[in-house]
XYZ file of C-alpha atoms in Angstrom:
191
model
C 26.414 12.400 -21.932
C 25.285 15.912 -21.048
C 26.514 17.791 -17.975
C 23.044 17.558 -16.466
C 23.029 13.774 -16.945
C 26.506 13.463 -15.391
C 25.362 15.519 -12.392
C 22.279 13.340 -11.931
C 24.323 10.127 -12.116
C 26.881 11.380 -9.578
C 24.169 12.782 -7.306
C 22.242 9.499 -7.393
C 25.339 7.522 -6.366
C 26.294 9.945 -3.603
C 22.760 10.358 -2.256
C 22.264 6.592 -2.253
C 25.420 6.001 -0.205
C 25.556 9.117 1.990
C 21.928 10.226 2.205
C 20.467 13.683 1.737
C 21.626 15.048 5.079
C 25.281 14.039 4.694
C 25.765 14.570 0.965
C 26.872 18.040 -0.058
C 26.508 19.892 -3.317
C 30.273 20.489 -3.182
C 30.852 16.723 -3.087
C 28.416 16.163 -5.961
C 30.021 18.921 -8.024
C 33.510 17.493 -7.414
C 32.390 13.987 -8.384
C 30.947 15.394 -11.597
C 33.931 17.613 -12.375
C 31.909 20.832 -12.377
C 31.790 23.831 -10.067
C 29.026 24.310 -7.531
C 27.706 27.328 -9.486
C 27.384 25.063 -12.530
C 25.465 22.567 -10.439
C 23.098 25.343 -9.315
C 22.704 26.467 -12.937
C 20.986 23.147 -13.666
C 19.328 22.673 -10.281
C 18.408 25.767 -8.282
C 18.963 24.099 -4.918
C 19.792 20.776 -3.295
C 16.100 19.823 -3.011
C 15.523 20.404 -6.725
C 18.525 18.173 -7.419
C 17.153 15.526 -5.050
C 13.737 15.718 -6.703
C 15.347 15.306 -10.139
C 17.299 12.268 -8.885
C 14.145 10.743 -7.422
C 12.161 11.389 -10.598
C 14.815 10.437 -13.138
C 17.230 8.003 -11.492
C 15.117 6.044 -9.013
C 12.490 3.691 -10.432
C 9.013 4.894 -9.729
C 5.635 5.786 -11.094
C 7.066 7.676 -14.061
C 7.895 4.311 -15.682
C 4.292 3.063 -15.441
C 1.498 4.049 -17.780
C -1.894 3.219 -16.296
C -5.048 4.813 -17.616
C -8.482 4.717 -15.987
C -10.912 2.572 -17.933
C -8.141 0.508 -19.522
C -6.961 -2.928 -18.462
C -7.707 -4.841 -15.303
C -7.892 -2.650 -12.187
C -6.125 -5.201 -9.995
C -3.289 -5.569 -12.509
C -3.054 -1.791 -12.878
C -2.762 -1.369 -9.109
C -0.182 -4.166 -8.957
C 1.879 -2.357 -11.636
C 1.663 0.873 -9.652
C 2.394 -0.861 -6.337
C 5.443 -2.639 -7.758
C 6.846 0.657 -9.017
C 6.221 2.291 -5.639
C 7.879 -0.615 -3.795
C 10.996 -0.157 -5.940
C 10.927 3.596 -5.445
C 10.613 3.410 -1.668
C 13.221 0.693 -1.322
C 15.762 2.795 -3.216
C 14.843 6.147 -1.693
C 14.700 5.156 1.994
C 18.511 5.228 2.349
C 18.606 8.682 0.772
C 15.927 10.207 2.960
C 16.159 8.313 6.263
C 18.456 10.740 8.097
C 16.055 13.619 7.410
C 13.692 12.164 10.006
C 16.297 12.577 12.740
C 16.940 16.256 12.003
C 13.764 18.319 12.574
C 15.284 21.565 11.279
C 16.601 19.975 8.091
C 13.288 18.124 7.670
C 11.344 21.381 7.892
C 13.607 22.997 5.287
C 13.253 19.963 3.048
C 9.452 19.936 3.417
C 9.189 23.611 2.396
C 11.529 23.123 -0.562
C 9.714 20.004 -1.802
C 6.412 21.835 -1.577
C 7.854 24.752 -3.535
C 9.021 22.328 -6.245
C 5.743 20.413 -6.347
C 7.151 17.284 -4.714
C 6.546 15.423 -1.504
C 5.526 12.031 -0.175
C 1.817 12.842 -0.268
C 1.933 12.877 -4.078
C 1.883 9.069 -4.285
C -1.312 8.704 -2.239
C -2.953 11.531 -4.172
C -1.991 9.915 -7.493
C -3.347 6.503 -6.518
C -6.530 8.069 -5.126
C -7.044 10.032 -8.351
C -6.691 6.824 -10.356
C -9.204 5.004 -8.119
C -11.607 7.958 -8.205
C -11.477 7.985 -12.010
C -12.221 4.249 -12.080
C -15.084 4.900 -9.661
C -16.444 7.622 -11.958
C -16.353 5.097 -14.805
C -18.342 2.615 -12.718
C -15.518 0.083 -12.525
C -15.219 0.517 -8.743
C -18.103 0.617 -6.282
C -19.636 4.010 -5.610
C -19.312 3.232 -1.889
C -15.536 2.828 -2.126
C -13.245 5.355 -0.439
C -10.432 6.036 -2.957
C -8.400 8.164 -0.527
C -8.357 5.537 2.223
C -7.747 2.687 -0.221
C -4.822 4.557 -1.764
C -3.391 5.330 1.684
C -3.630 1.651 2.653
C -1.831 0.474 -0.485
C 0.877 3.134 -0.360
C 1.359 2.550 3.377
C 1.713 -1.193 2.811
C 4.254 -0.566 0.053
C 6.253 1.764 2.279
C 6.249 -0.740 5.148
C 7.306 -3.579 2.852
C 10.160 -1.486 1.436
C 11.254 -0.356 4.902
C 11.250 -3.914 6.269
C 13.277 -5.168 3.300
C 15.774 -2.343 3.803
C 15.871 -2.937 7.558
C 16.483 -6.674 7.171
C 18.901 -6.578 4.225
C 20.316 -3.042 3.970
C 20.991 -1.103 0.804
C 21.692 -4.275 -1.176
C 18.271 -5.787 -0.459
C 16.709 -7.680 -3.318
C 13.880 -5.826 -5.010
C 10.434 -6.786 -3.793
C 8.997 -9.465 -6.064
C 6.080 -8.617 -8.296
C 4.050 -11.264 -6.466
C 4.217 -9.109 -3.322
C 2.855 -6.084 -5.191
C 0.113 -8.267 -6.665
C -0.886 -9.536 -3.207
C -1.024 -6.007 -1.788
C -3.052 -4.738 -4.749
C -5.438 -7.683 -4.500
C -6.027 -7.029 -0.778
C -6.946 -3.424 -1.527
C -8.901 -3.726 -4.771
C -11.157 -6.711 -4.168
C -13.264 -4.962 -1.484
C -13.683 -2.018 -3.908
C -15.346 -4.023 -6.656
């Protein structure tokens, strides 16, 4: 296993248990057996490391391949929604404390923007998919892809938050049937 892979594994474990605000790069470096400068060689800053963990170690959209014009739209949205439910459920413990620290949140927001990340990316990605389906005539021309995407992503976030709130970090993953129901509620009015 490469040094980068070892860093990502250690960072994922530490961020999952301690959260972004309380985890330190020193702690991650020590857990990996490398120096902090080595850690920064692979990841320029803590936010870049967090983004890499979120992209590579937390299930999410990167594991789903959905193409406009292919397959059933409702099934495609259910696949995307299920991936987002998993992602949110696993990332909420990492990011929750950021909300309570306005200064740290502002720093995080700037860094994520600089690295091309941020929570708005999910809504934009879903909206782009829906817009492409609309352009292909598979979704009504009257549909509002941005609002529909926001509704689905918001429902996924709420579901993940409620599961985390009720069951903690060991909450069972949301069942696929829940993602299917959310996708169905959003897509059927679009057709």
